[in-house]
PDB file of C-alpha atoms in Angstrom:
ATOM      1  CA  GLN A 291     107.616 119.632 115.877  1.00  0.00           C
ATOM      2  CA  HIS A 292     104.370 117.777 116.644  1.00  0.00           C
ATOM      3  CA  TYR A 293     102.657 119.318 113.604  1.00  0.00           C
ATOM      4  CA  LEU A 294     105.543 118.484 111.261  1.00  0.00           C
ATOM      5  CA  ALA A 295     105.665 114.860 112.429  1.00  0.00           C
ATOM      6  CA  ALA A 296     102.561 114.175 110.338  1.00  0.00           C
ATOM      7  CA  PHE A 297     104.611 114.827 107.186  1.00  0.00           C
ATOM      8  CA  ALA A 298     107.298 112.229 107.975  1.00  0.00           C
ATOM      9  CA  THR A 299     105.783 109.729 105.560  1.00  0.00           C
ATOM     10  CA  GLY A 300     108.598 109.512 103.030  1.00  0.00           C
ATOM     11  CA  GLU A 301     106.646 111.594 100.532  1.00  0.00           C
ATOM     12  CA  VAL A 302     108.633 114.540  99.199  1.00  0.00           C
ATOM     13  CA  VAL A 303     107.711 117.858 100.788  1.00  0.00           C
ATOM     14  CA  TYR A 304     108.567 120.816  98.573  1.00  0.00           C
ATOM     15  CA  TYR A 305     109.856 123.610 100.799  1.00  0.00           C
ATOM     16  CA  CYS A 306     109.923 127.144  99.400  1.00  0.00           C
ATOM     17  CA  PRO A 307     111.764 129.426 101.854  1.00  0.00           C
ATOM     18  CA  ASN A 308     110.426 132.925 102.295  1.00  0.00           C
ATOM     19  CA  PRO A 309     112.847 135.128 100.325  1.00  0.00           C
ATOM     20  CA  GLY A 310     114.281 138.171 102.001  1.00  0.00           C
ATOM     21  CA  ASN A 311     117.072 139.238 104.319  1.00  0.00           C
ATOM     22  CA  ALA A 312     119.261 137.542 106.921  1.00  0.00           C
ATOM     23  CA  GLY A 313     116.285 137.213 109.260  1.00  0.00           C
ATOM     24  CA  ASP A 314     114.662 134.981 106.666  1.00  0.00           C
ATOM     25  CA  SER A 315     117.855 132.918 106.557  1.00  0.00           C
ATOM     26  CA  LEU A 316     117.509 132.342 110.321  1.00  0.00           C
ATOM     27  CA  ILE A 317     113.906 131.234 109.840  1.00  0.00           C
ATOM     28  CA  ALA A 318     114.925 128.910 107.018  1.00  0.00           C
ATOM     29  CA  GLN A 319     117.820 127.450 109.023  1.00  0.00           C
ATOM     30  CA  ALA A 320     115.515 126.749 111.963  1.00  0.00           C
ATOM     31  CA  THR A 321     112.992 125.168 109.586  1.00  0.00           C
ATOM     32  CA  LEU A 322     115.629 122.874 108.092  1.00  0.00           C
ATOM     33  CA  GLN A 323     116.684 121.814 111.582  1.00  0.00           C
ATOM     34  CA  LEU A 324     113.067 120.926 112.354  1.00  0.00           C
ATOM     35  CA  PHE A 325     112.743 119.001 109.094  1.00  0.00           C
ATOM     36  CA  HIS A 326     115.832 116.965 109.951  1.00  0.00           C
ATOM     37  CA  ASP A 327     114.609 116.301 113.489  1.00  0.00           C
ATOM     38  CA  ALA A 328     111.188 115.202 112.165  1.00  0.00           C
ATOM     39  CA  ASP A 329     112.791 113.011 109.472  1.00  0.00           C
ATOM     40  CA  ILE A 330     110.958 114.800 106.661  1.00  0.00           C
ATOM     41  CA  ASN A 331     111.944 114.032 103.087  1.00  0.00           C
ATOM     42  CA  TYR A 332     112.113 117.561 101.685  1.00  0.00           C
ATOM     43  CA  ARG A 333     113.323 119.354  98.596  1.00  0.00           C
ATOM     44  CA  LEU A 334     114.266 123.018  98.945  1.00  0.00           C
ATOM     45  CA  VAL A 335     113.093 125.044  95.941  1.00  0.00           C
ATOM     46  CA  PRO A 336     113.453 128.865  95.717  1.00  0.00           C
ATOM     47  CA  TRP A 337     110.241 130.610  94.715  1.00  0.00           C
ATOM     48  CA  LYS A 338     111.538 131.595  91.265  1.00  0.00           C
ATOM     49  CA  ARG A 339     112.217 127.943  90.443  1.00  0.00           C
ATOM     50  CA  LEU A 340     108.936 126.421  91.550  1.00  0.00           C
ATOM     51  CA  ASP A 341     107.585 126.462  87.999  1.00  0.00           C
ATOM     52  CA  ARG A 342     110.204 123.850  87.059  1.00  0.00           C
ATOM     53  CA  TYR A 343     108.310 121.245  89.057  1.00  0.00           C
ATOM     54  CA  ASP A 344     104.934 119.653  88.582  1.00  0.00           C
ATOM     55  CA  LEU A 345     103.436 120.277  92.021  1.00  0.00           C
ATOM     56  CA  ALA A 346      99.960 118.943  91.244  1.00  0.00           C
ATOM     57  CA  GLY A 347      99.037 116.508  94.002  1.00  0.00           C
ATOM     58  CA  ARG A 348     102.185 117.350  95.973  1.00  0.00           C
ATOM     59  CA  VAL A 349     102.834 118.877  99.406  1.00  0.00           C
ATOM     60  CA  LEU A 350     104.138 122.445  99.303  1.00  0.00           C
ATOM     61  CA  MET A 351     105.303 124.423 102.330  1.00  0.00           C
ATOM     62  CA  PHE A 352     105.927 128.149 102.052  1.00  0.00           C
ATOM     63  CA  GLY A 353     108.477 129.383 104.579  1.00  0.00           C
ATOM     64  CA  GLY A 354     107.554 131.421 107.621  1.00  0.00           C
ATOM     65  CA  GLY A 355     108.055 135.164 107.774  1.00  0.00           C
ATOM     66  CA  GLY A 356     106.337 138.470 107.161  1.00  0.00           C
ATOM     67  CA  ASN A 357     105.708 138.372 103.435  1.00  0.00           C
ATOM     68  CA  LEU A 358     101.902 138.625 103.515  1.00  0.00           C
ATOM     69  CA  VAL A 359     101.600 142.164 104.845  1.00  0.00           C
ATOM     70  CA  GLY A 360     101.306 144.288 101.711  1.00  0.00           C
ATOM     71  CA  TYR A 361     104.955 145.346 101.299  1.00  0.00           C
ATOM     72  CA  TYR A 362     106.019 142.252  99.373  1.00  0.00           C
ATOM     73  CA  LYS A 363     104.684 140.042  96.585  1.00  0.00           C
ATOM     74  CA  GLN A 364     106.413 136.670  96.661  1.00  0.00           C
ATOM     75  CA  ALA A 365     104.217 134.794  99.144  1.00  0.00           C
ATOM     76  CA  ARG A 366     101.033 136.028  97.522  1.00  0.00           C
ATOM     77  CA  MET A 367     102.276 134.986  94.084  1.00  0.00           C
ATOM     78  CA  VAL A 368     103.217 131.471  95.223  1.00  0.00           C
ATOM     79  CA  ILE A 369     100.008 130.906  97.173  1.00  0.00           C
ATOM     80  CA  SER A 370      97.811 132.247  94.358  1.00  0.00           C
ATOM     81  CA  ARG A 371      99.579 130.113  91.781  1.00  0.00           C
ATOM     82  CA  TYR A 372      99.598 126.753  93.585  1.00  0.00           C
ATOM     83  CA  HIS A 373      96.918 126.489  96.261  1.00  0.00           C
ATOM     84  CA  ARG A 374      94.307 124.929  93.956  1.00  0.00           C
ATOM     85  CA  ASP A 375      96.620 122.311  92.437  1.00  0.00           C
ATOM     86  CA  VAL A 376      98.644 120.960  95.352  1.00  0.00           C
ATOM     87  CA  LYS A 377      97.452 118.207  97.644  1.00  0.00           C
ATOM     88  CA  LYS A 378      98.440 120.249 100.668  1.00  0.00           C
ATOM     89  CA  LEU A 379      99.731 123.815 101.016  1.00  0.00           C
ATOM     90  CA  VAL A 380     101.189 124.807 104.361  1.00  0.00           C
ATOM     91  CA  ILE A 381     101.875 128.474 105.057  1.00  0.00           C
ATOM     92  CA  LEU A 382     104.453 128.228 107.833  1.00  0.00           C
ATOM     93  CA  PRO A 383     104.215 130.744 110.721  1.00  0.00           C
ATOM     94  CA  HIS A 384     103.534 134.125 109.167  1.00  0.00           C
ATOM     95  CA  THR A 385     102.400 137.608 110.027  1.00  0.00           C
ATOM     96  CA  ILE A 386      99.411 138.389 107.807  1.00  0.00           C
ATOM     97  CA  LYS A 387      97.541 141.627 107.239  1.00  0.00           C
ATOM     98  CA  GLY A 388      95.436 142.633 104.269  1.00  0.00           C
ATOM     99  CA  ASN A 389      95.176 140.001 101.500  1.00  0.00           C
ATOM    100  CA  GLU A 390      91.515 139.441 102.326  1.00  0.00           C
ATOM    101  CA  ASP A 391      90.729 138.375  98.763  1.00  0.00           C
ATOM    102  CA  LEU A 392      93.449 135.731  98.760  1.00  0.00           C
ATOM    103  CA  LEU A 393      92.462 134.378 102.166  1.00  0.00           C
ATOM    104  CA  GLY A 394      88.885 133.983 100.966  1.00  0.00           C
ATOM    105  CA  GLU A 395      90.002 131.796  98.058  1.00  0.00           C
ATOM    106  CA  LEU A 396      91.858 129.209 100.117  1.00  0.00           C
ATOM    107  CA  GLY A 397      90.331 125.788 100.562  1.00  0.00           C
ATOM    108  CA  GLU A 398      90.466 122.834 102.918  1.00  0.00           C
ATOM    109  CA  ASN A 399      93.811 121.709 101.497  1.00  0.00           C
ATOM    110  CA  VAL A 400      95.536 124.800 102.949  1.00  0.00           C
ATOM    111  CA  ASP A 401      96.890 125.072 106.500  1.00  0.00           C
ATOM    112  CA  ILE A 402      97.539 128.666 107.538  1.00  0.00           C
ATOM    113  CA  ILE A 403      99.900 129.039 110.487  1.00  0.00           C
ATOM    114  CA  VAL A 404     100.279 132.509 112.006  1.00  0.00           C
ATOM    115  CA  ARG A 405     102.791 133.636 114.606  1.00  0.00           C
ATOM    116  CA  GLU A 406     100.816 136.076 116.767  1.00  0.00           C
ATOM    117  CA  PRO A 407      97.175 136.690 117.778  1.00  0.00           C
ATOM    118  CA  VAL A 408      96.642 139.822 115.648  1.00  0.00           C
ATOM    119  CA  SER A 409      97.215 137.819 112.461  1.00  0.00           C
ATOM    120  CA  TYR A 410      95.145 134.959 113.863  1.00  0.00           C
ATOM    121  CA  GLU A 411      92.085 137.168 114.336  1.00  0.00           C
ATOM    122  CA  HIS A 412      92.551 138.717 110.896  1.00  0.00           C
ATOM    123  CA  VAL A 413      92.798 135.360 109.110  1.00  0.00           C
ATOM    124  CA  LYS A 414      89.989 133.877 111.172  1.00  0.00           C
ATOM    125  CA  LYS A 415      87.735 136.699 109.986  1.00  0.00           C
ATOM    126  CA  HIS A 416      88.560 136.395 106.285  1.00  0.00           C
ATOM    127  CA  LYS A 417      89.551 132.780 105.577  1.00  0.00           C
ATOM    128  CA  ALA A 418      87.266 130.398 103.725  1.00  0.00           C
ATOM    129  CA  LYS A 419      87.658 126.684 104.525  1.00  0.00           C
ATOM    130  CA  SER A 420      91.332 126.537 105.511  1.00  0.00           C
ATOM    131  CA  LYS A 421      92.636 125.324 108.837  1.00  0.00           C
ATOM    132  CA  ILE A 422      94.242 128.079 110.896  1.00  0.00           C
ATOM    133  CA  MET A 423      96.783 127.569 113.672  1.00  0.00           C
ATOM    134  CA  LEU A 424      98.762 129.822 115.990  1.00  0.00           C
ATOM    135  CA  MET A 425     102.421 128.944 116.642  1.00  0.00           C
ATOM    136  CA  ASP A 426     105.694 130.659 117.522  1.00  0.00           C
ATOM    137  CA  ASP A 427     107.918 132.146 114.856  1.00  0.00           C
ATOM    138  CA  LEU A 428     110.113 129.261 113.711  1.00  0.00           C
ATOM    139  CA  ALA A 429     113.373 131.129 114.337  1.00  0.00           C
ATOM    140  CA  LEU A 430     112.669 130.827 118.061  1.00  0.00           C
ATOM    141  CA  SER A 431     113.353 127.082 117.729  1.00  0.00           C
ATOM    142  CA  LEU A 432     116.816 127.644 116.226  1.00  0.00           C
ATOM    143  CA  ASP A 433     119.640 125.648 117.810  1.00  0.00           C
ATOM    144  CA  VAL A 434     122.462 128.193 117.626  1.00  0.00           C
ATOM    145  CA  HIS A 435     124.999 125.619 118.839  1.00  0.00           C
ATOM    146  CA  LYS A 436     124.408 123.537 115.716  1.00  0.00           C
ATOM    147  CA  VAL A 437     124.902 126.623 113.558  1.00  0.00           C
ATOM    148  CA  PHE A 438     128.193 127.461 115.262  1.00  0.00           C
ATOM    149  CA  ALA A 439     129.338 123.838 115.042  1.00  0.00           C
ATOM    150  CA  TRP A 440     129.189 123.944 111.236  1.00  0.00           C
ATOM    151  CA  LYS A 441     132.632 124.851 109.895  1.00  0.00           C
ATOM    152  CA  PRO A 442     132.587 126.282 106.360  1.00  0.00           C
ATOM    153  CA  GLY A 443     135.609 126.167 104.117  1.00  0.00           C
ATOM    154  CA  SER A 444     137.248 129.277 102.752  1.00  0.00           C
ATOM    155  CA  LEU A 445     134.957 131.804 101.117  1.00  0.00           C
ATOM    156  CA  ALA A 446     136.635 131.270  97.743  1.00  0.00           C
ATOM    157  CA  ARG A 447     136.239 127.479  97.873  1.00  0.00           C
ATOM    158  CA  TYR A 448     132.661 127.859  98.991  1.00  0.00           C
ATOM    159  CA  ALA A 449     131.679 130.229  96.186  1.00  0.00           C
ATOM    160  CA  LEU A 450     133.513 128.151  93.593  1.00  0.00           C
ATOM    161  CA  LYS A 451     131.878 124.945  94.812  1.00  0.00           C
ATOM    162  CA  LYS A 452     128.432 126.439  94.396  1.00  0.00           C
ATOM    163  CA  GLN A 453     129.227 127.613  90.893  1.00  0.00           C
ATOM    164  CA  LEU A 454     130.559 124.173  89.936  1.00  0.00           C
ATOM    165  CA  THR A 455     127.491 122.386  91.288  1.00  0.00           C
ATOM    166  CA  GLY A 456     125.287 124.307  88.910  1.00  0.00           C
ATOM    167  CA  ASN A 457     123.722 126.932  91.159  1.00  0.00           C
ATOM    168  CA  ALA A 458     125.118 129.781  89.098  1.00  0.00           C
ATOM    169  CA  ARG A 459     124.665 128.597  85.537  1.00  0.00           C
ATOM    170  CA  LYS A 460     124.273 131.278  82.924  1.00  0.00           C
ATOM    171  CA  ASN A 461     120.800 130.078  81.992  1.00  0.00           C
ATOM    172  CA  GLU A 462     119.671 130.786  85.557  1.00  0.00           C
ATOM    173  CA  ALA A 463     120.193 134.510  85.305  1.00  0.00           C
ATOM    174  CA  THR A 464     117.089 135.244  87.358  1.00  0.00           C
ATOM    175  CA  VAL A 465     118.838 133.873  90.449  1.00  0.00           C
ATOM    176  CA  PRO A 466     122.000 135.739  91.561  1.00  0.00           C
ATOM    177  CA  SER A 467     125.022 133.497  91.850  1.00  0.00           C
ATOM    178  CA  PRO A 468     126.311 132.831  95.384  1.00  0.00           C
ATOM    179  CA  ALA A 469     129.693 134.239  94.364  1.00  0.00           C
ATOM    180  CA  ARG A 470     128.112 137.514  93.249  1.00  0.00           C
ATOM    181  CA  ILE A 471     125.924 137.720  96.354  1.00  0.00           C
ATOM    182  CA  ILE A 472     128.839 137.134  98.709  1.00  0.00           C
ATOM    183  CA  SER A 473     131.164 139.562  96.911  1.00  0.00           C
ATOM    184  CA  LYS A 474     128.599 142.339  97.055  1.00  0.00           C
ATOM    185  CA  ASN A 475     127.813 141.760 100.687  1.00  0.00           C
ATOM    186  CA  LEU A 476     131.458 141.549 101.678  1.00  0.00           C
ATOM    187  CA  LEU A 477     131.909 145.095 100.397  1.00  0.00           C
ATOM    188  CA  ASP A 478     128.888 146.180 102.415  1.00  0.00           C
ATOM    189  CA  PHE A 479     130.236 144.279 105.402  1.00  0.00           C
ATOM    190  CA  ARG A 480     133.569 146.107 105.360  1.00  0.00           C
ATOM    191  CA  ARG A 481     131.777 149.447 105.178  1.00  0.00           C
ATOM    192  CA  TYR A 482     129.493 148.587 108.059  1.00  0.00           C
ATOM    193  CA  MET A 483     132.343 147.129 110.109  1.00  0.00           C
ATOM    194  CA  ASP A 484     134.143 150.467 109.919  1.00  0.00           C
ATOM    195  CA  ARG A 485     131.045 152.204 111.238  1.00  0.00           C
ATOM    196  CA  ALA A 486     130.280 149.590 113.871  1.00  0.00           C
ATOM    197  CA  PHE A 487     133.724 149.714 115.449  1.00  0.00           C
ATOM    198  CA  GLN A 488     134.450 153.396 115.112  1.00  0.00           C
ATOM    199  CA  LYS A 489     134.389 153.655 118.914  1.00  0.00           C
ATOM    200  CA  SER A 490     136.914 151.742 120.969  1.00  0.00           C
ATOM    201  CA  GLY A 491     135.386 149.372 123.484  1.00  0.00           C
ATOM    202  CA  HIS A 492     132.115 149.302 121.577  1.00  0.00           C
ATOM    203  CA  CYS A 493     129.764 146.873 123.362  1.00  0.00           C
ATOM    204  CA  SER A 494     126.278 147.963 122.250  1.00  0.00           C
ATOM    205  CA  LEU A 495     125.118 147.199 118.715  1.00  0.00           C
ATOM    206  CA  ASN A 496     122.548 149.448 117.036  1.00  0.00           C
ATOM    207  CA  CYS A 497     120.878 147.592 114.174  1.00  0.00           C
ATOM    208  CA  PHE A 498     117.660 149.351 113.225  1.00  0.00           C
ATOM    209  CA  ARG A 499     115.672 148.659 110.102  1.00  0.00           C
ATOM    210  CA  THR A 500     116.320 150.688 106.967  1.00  0.00           C
ATOM    211  CA  GLY A 501     114.479 150.517 103.660  1.00  0.00           C
ATOM    212  CA  LEU A 502     110.946 149.733 102.605  1.00  0.00           C
ATOM    213  CA  ASP A 503     109.207 149.410 105.954  1.00  0.00           C
ATOM    214  CA  SER A 504     111.556 151.408 108.162  1.00  0.00           C
ATOM    215  CA  THR A 505     110.124 153.596 110.896  1.00  0.00           C
ATOM    216  CA  ASP A 506     110.408 157.352 111.285  1.00  0.00           C
ATOM    217  CA  ILE A 507     112.560 157.086 114.404  1.00  0.00           C
ATOM    218  CA  SER A 508     115.972 158.731 114.306  1.00  0.00           C
ATOM    219  CA  GLN A 509     118.632 156.099 113.654  1.00  0.00           C
ATOM    220  CA  PRO A 510     121.895 156.249 115.623  1.00  0.00           C
ATOM    221  CA  ALA A 511     124.964 157.387 113.699  1.00  0.00           C
ATOM    222  CA  ASP A 512     126.571 153.966 114.091  1.00  0.00           C
ATOM    223  CA  ASN A 513     123.507 152.039 112.947  1.00  0.00           C
ATOM    224  CA  VAL A 514     124.211 148.760 111.139  1.00  0.00           C
ATOM    225  CA  ASP A 515     121.250 147.076 109.416  1.00  0.00           C
ATOM    226  CA  LEU A 516     122.684 143.574 109.745  1.00  0.00           C
ATOM    227  CA  SER A 517     119.667 141.979 108.124  1.00  0.00           C
ATOM    228  CA  LYS A 518     120.748 143.638 104.885  1.00  0.00           C
ATOM    229  CA  VAL A 519     124.473 143.087 105.361  1.00  0.00           C
ATOM    230  CA  TYR A 520     123.997 139.325 105.583  1.00  0.00           C
ATOM    231  CA  ALA A 521     121.180 139.055 103.047  1.00  0.00           C
ATOM    232  CA  TYR A 522     122.882 136.247 101.111  1.00  0.00           C
ATOM    233  CA  GLY A 523     119.610 134.713 100.022  1.00  0.00           C
ATOM    234  CA  VAL A 524     117.857 131.398 100.577  1.00  0.00           C
ATOM    235  CA  HIS A 525     118.645 129.754  97.238  1.00  0.00           C
ATOM    236  CA  ASN A 526     120.185 126.659  98.840  1.00  0.00           C
ATOM    237  CA  GLU A 527     121.009 125.168 102.229  1.00  0.00           C
ATOM    238  CA  GLU A 528     124.658 126.251 102.195  1.00  0.00           C
ATOM    239  CA  LEU A 529     123.793 129.925 101.707  1.00  0.00           C
ATOM    240  CA  ILE A 530     121.152 129.732 104.430  1.00  0.00           C
ATOM    241  CA  ARG A 531     123.584 128.154 106.882  1.00  0.00           C
ATOM    242  CA  TYR A 532     126.406 130.491 105.906  1.00  0.00           C
ATOM    243  CA  ALA A 533     124.323 133.653 106.351  1.00  0.00           C
ATOM    244  CA  SER A 534     122.966 132.429 109.692  1.00  0.00           C
ATOM    245  CA  ARG A 535     126.417 131.626 111.014  1.00  0.00           C
ATOM    246  CA  ARG A 536     127.962 134.924 109.921  1.00  0.00           C
ATOM    247  CA  LEU A 537     125.099 136.911 111.422  1.00  0.00           C
ATOM    248  CA  LEU A 538     125.197 135.087 114.750  1.00  0.00           C
ATOM    249  CA  LYS A 539     128.993 135.306 115.008  1.00  0.00           C
ATOM    250  CA  PHE A 540     128.936 139.057 114.415  1.00  0.00           C
ATOM    251  CA  MET A 541     126.176 139.652 116.966  1.00  0.00           C
ATOM    252  CA  ASN A 542     127.925 137.448 119.521  1.00  0.00           C
ATOM    253  CA  ARG A 543     130.675 140.074 119.870  1.00  0.00           C
ATOM    254  CA  TYR A 544     128.327 142.458 121.650  1.00  0.00           C
ATOM    255  CA  HIS A 545     126.772 142.586 125.093  1.00  0.00           C
ATOM    256  CA  GLU A 546     123.680 144.579 124.123  1.00  0.00           C
ATOM    257  CA  ILE A 547     121.560 144.626 120.948  1.00  0.00           C
ATOM    258  CA  ARG A 548     119.267 147.554 120.146  1.00  0.00           C
ATOM    259  CA  THR A 549     116.958 146.859 117.207  1.00  0.00           C
ATOM    260  CA  ASN A 550     113.503 146.955 115.660  1.00  0.00           C
ATOM    261  CA  ARG A 551     114.349 143.972 113.448  1.00  0.00           C
ATOM    262  CA  LEU A 552     112.384 141.001 114.768  1.00  0.00           C
ATOM    263  CA  HIS A 553     114.949 138.351 113.938  1.00  0.00           C
ATOM    264  CA  LEU A 554     117.888 140.352 115.200  1.00  0.00           C
ATOM    265  CA  CYS A 555     115.966 140.492 118.461  1.00  0.00           C
ATOM    266  CA  VAL A 556     115.391 136.729 118.289  1.00  0.00           C
ATOM    267  CA  ALA A 557     119.059 136.080 117.491  1.00  0.00           C
ATOM    268  CA  GLY A 558     120.187 138.273 120.384  1.00  0.00           C
ATOM    269  CA  ALA A 559     117.747 136.564 122.726  1.00  0.00           C
ATOM    270  CA  LEU A 560     118.961 133.086 121.743  1.00  0.00           C
ATOM    271  CA  LEU A 561     122.581 134.220 122.209  1.00  0.00           C
ATOM    272  CA  GLY A 562     121.784 135.420 125.725  1.00  0.00           C
ATOM    273  CA  LYS A 563     122.464 139.083 124.964  1.00  0.00           C
ATOM    274  CA  ARG A 564     120.650 141.976 126.543  1.00  0.00           C
ATOM    275  CA  VAL A 565     118.172 143.076 123.869  1.00  0.00           C
ATOM    276  CA  ARG A 566     116.326 146.372 123.710  1.00  0.00           C
ATOM    277  CA  PHE A 567     113.499 145.754 121.245  1.00  0.00           C
ATOM    278  CA  TYR A 568     111.686 148.614 119.497  1.00  0.00           C
ATOM    279  CA  PRO A 569     108.546 148.869 117.332  1.00  0.00           C
ATOM    280  CA  ASN A 570     108.582 148.402 113.575  1.00  0.00           C
ATOM    281  CA  SER A 571     106.305 150.356 111.219  1.00  0.00           C
ATOM    282  CA  TYR A 572     103.208 148.373 112.222  1.00  0.00           C
ATOM    283  CA  TRP A 573     102.247 146.002 115.047  1.00  0.00           C
ATOM    284  CA  LYS A 574     104.357 142.946 114.153  1.00  0.00           C
ATOM    285  CA  CYS A 575     107.227 143.337 116.624  1.00  0.00           C
ATOM    286  CA  GLU A 576     105.023 144.169 119.589  1.00  0.00           C
ATOM    287  CA  ALA A 577     102.555 141.368 118.839  1.00  0.00           C
ATOM    288  CA  ILE A 578     105.277 138.710 118.592  1.00  0.00           C
ATOM    289  CA  PHE A 579     107.061 140.086 121.657  1.00  0.00           C
ATOM    290  CA  ASN A 580     103.868 139.770 123.694  1.00  0.00           C
ATOM    291  CA  TYR A 581     102.997 136.307 122.359  1.00  0.00           C
ATOM    292  CA  SER A 582     106.369 134.523 122.199  1.00  0.00           C
ATOM    293  CA  ILE A 583     109.214 136.542 123.717  1.00  0.00           C
ATOM    294  CA  ARG A 584     108.138 138.447 126.826  1.00  0.00           C
ATOM    295  CA  ASP A 585     107.579 135.456 129.106  1.00  0.00           C
ATOM    296  CA  ARG A 586     110.390 133.344 127.660  1.00  0.00           C
ATOM    297  CA  PHE A 587     113.389 135.691 127.557  1.00  0.00           C
ATOM    298  CA  GLU A 588     114.103 137.852 130.590  1.00  0.00           C
ATOM    299  CA  ASN A 589     116.999 139.393 128.684  1.00  0.00           C
ATOM    300  CA  VAL A 590     114.671 141.114 126.169  1.00  0.00           C
ATOM    301  CA  GLU A 591     113.118 144.479 127.043  1.00  0.00           C
ATOM    302  CA  TRP A 592     110.298 146.086 125.043  1.00  0.00           C
ATOM    303  CA  CYS A 593     111.102 149.749 124.394  1.00  0.00           C
ATOM    304  CA  GLY A 594     109.577 152.797 122.743  1.00  0.00           C
ATOM    305  CA  ASP A 595     111.264 155.432 120.585  1.00  0.00           C
ATOM    306  CA  PRO A 596     115.076 155.092 121.048  1.00  0.00           C
ATOM    307  CA  ARG A 597     115.310 158.895 121.220  1.00  0.00           C
ATOM    308  CA  GLY A 598     113.327 158.777 124.455  1.00  0.00           C
TER     309      GLY A 598
END
């Protein structure tokens, strides 16, 4: 909050949320809350639409997350494209590994914020003239009460509204329409709901990572990768808020969360659930647990292989 206060000048801050799953929606929702609290004049622009704006001499903030670790391309593409032209580029709290060549290119107009000491030491070793800071993952600042207080209309009205306001125009085929995103994920949701509640009295939720950077641990039969189920996107504020609310409401049904998804751990911690937190495929989860979670949330336990 103190860092962001310097941007409350009335000048437009272009905010590009980190694209990804429902965890990235939680980060984006927390970021928007901070922007509102700091009275920042911002414009949310998805990464695929940035080229519609002349950002020369502007302030650009790229959303926090874990996009600069070698698995993904979006953060690297945005930073490479704009860091020389903008007045100020802020990389909001990120995990960073690799990308030594990119880090070496960045100048004094770039602020790099990392969210754990491992990334800090890596960036410190390879950065050029940029300022580097160490802060908590932004999702840890999320006010879940504000998310729950928001009351969306019916799903049909919501999807139709977004189509009518131009977010799903045919000439924007590169960005999935909210209606299409929600329809697809509702089908996934029903399938996962059947699996999640196959046992009566179910009170422990298994939600381990699947996909690109999953681990080699054996996943429970009733595993539900909620970060994918609620991956509605970060194309606009309504989708971000909607995904965050649906995710938190679903998780709030359970007493215990077992996961190696960082932001499912964070969500469970903020909801006051008992959380058993497991390693991901590299050091991210453990590093953030040690830096930001261990001494703040007594309800979160660091665990090893769930088969043990």
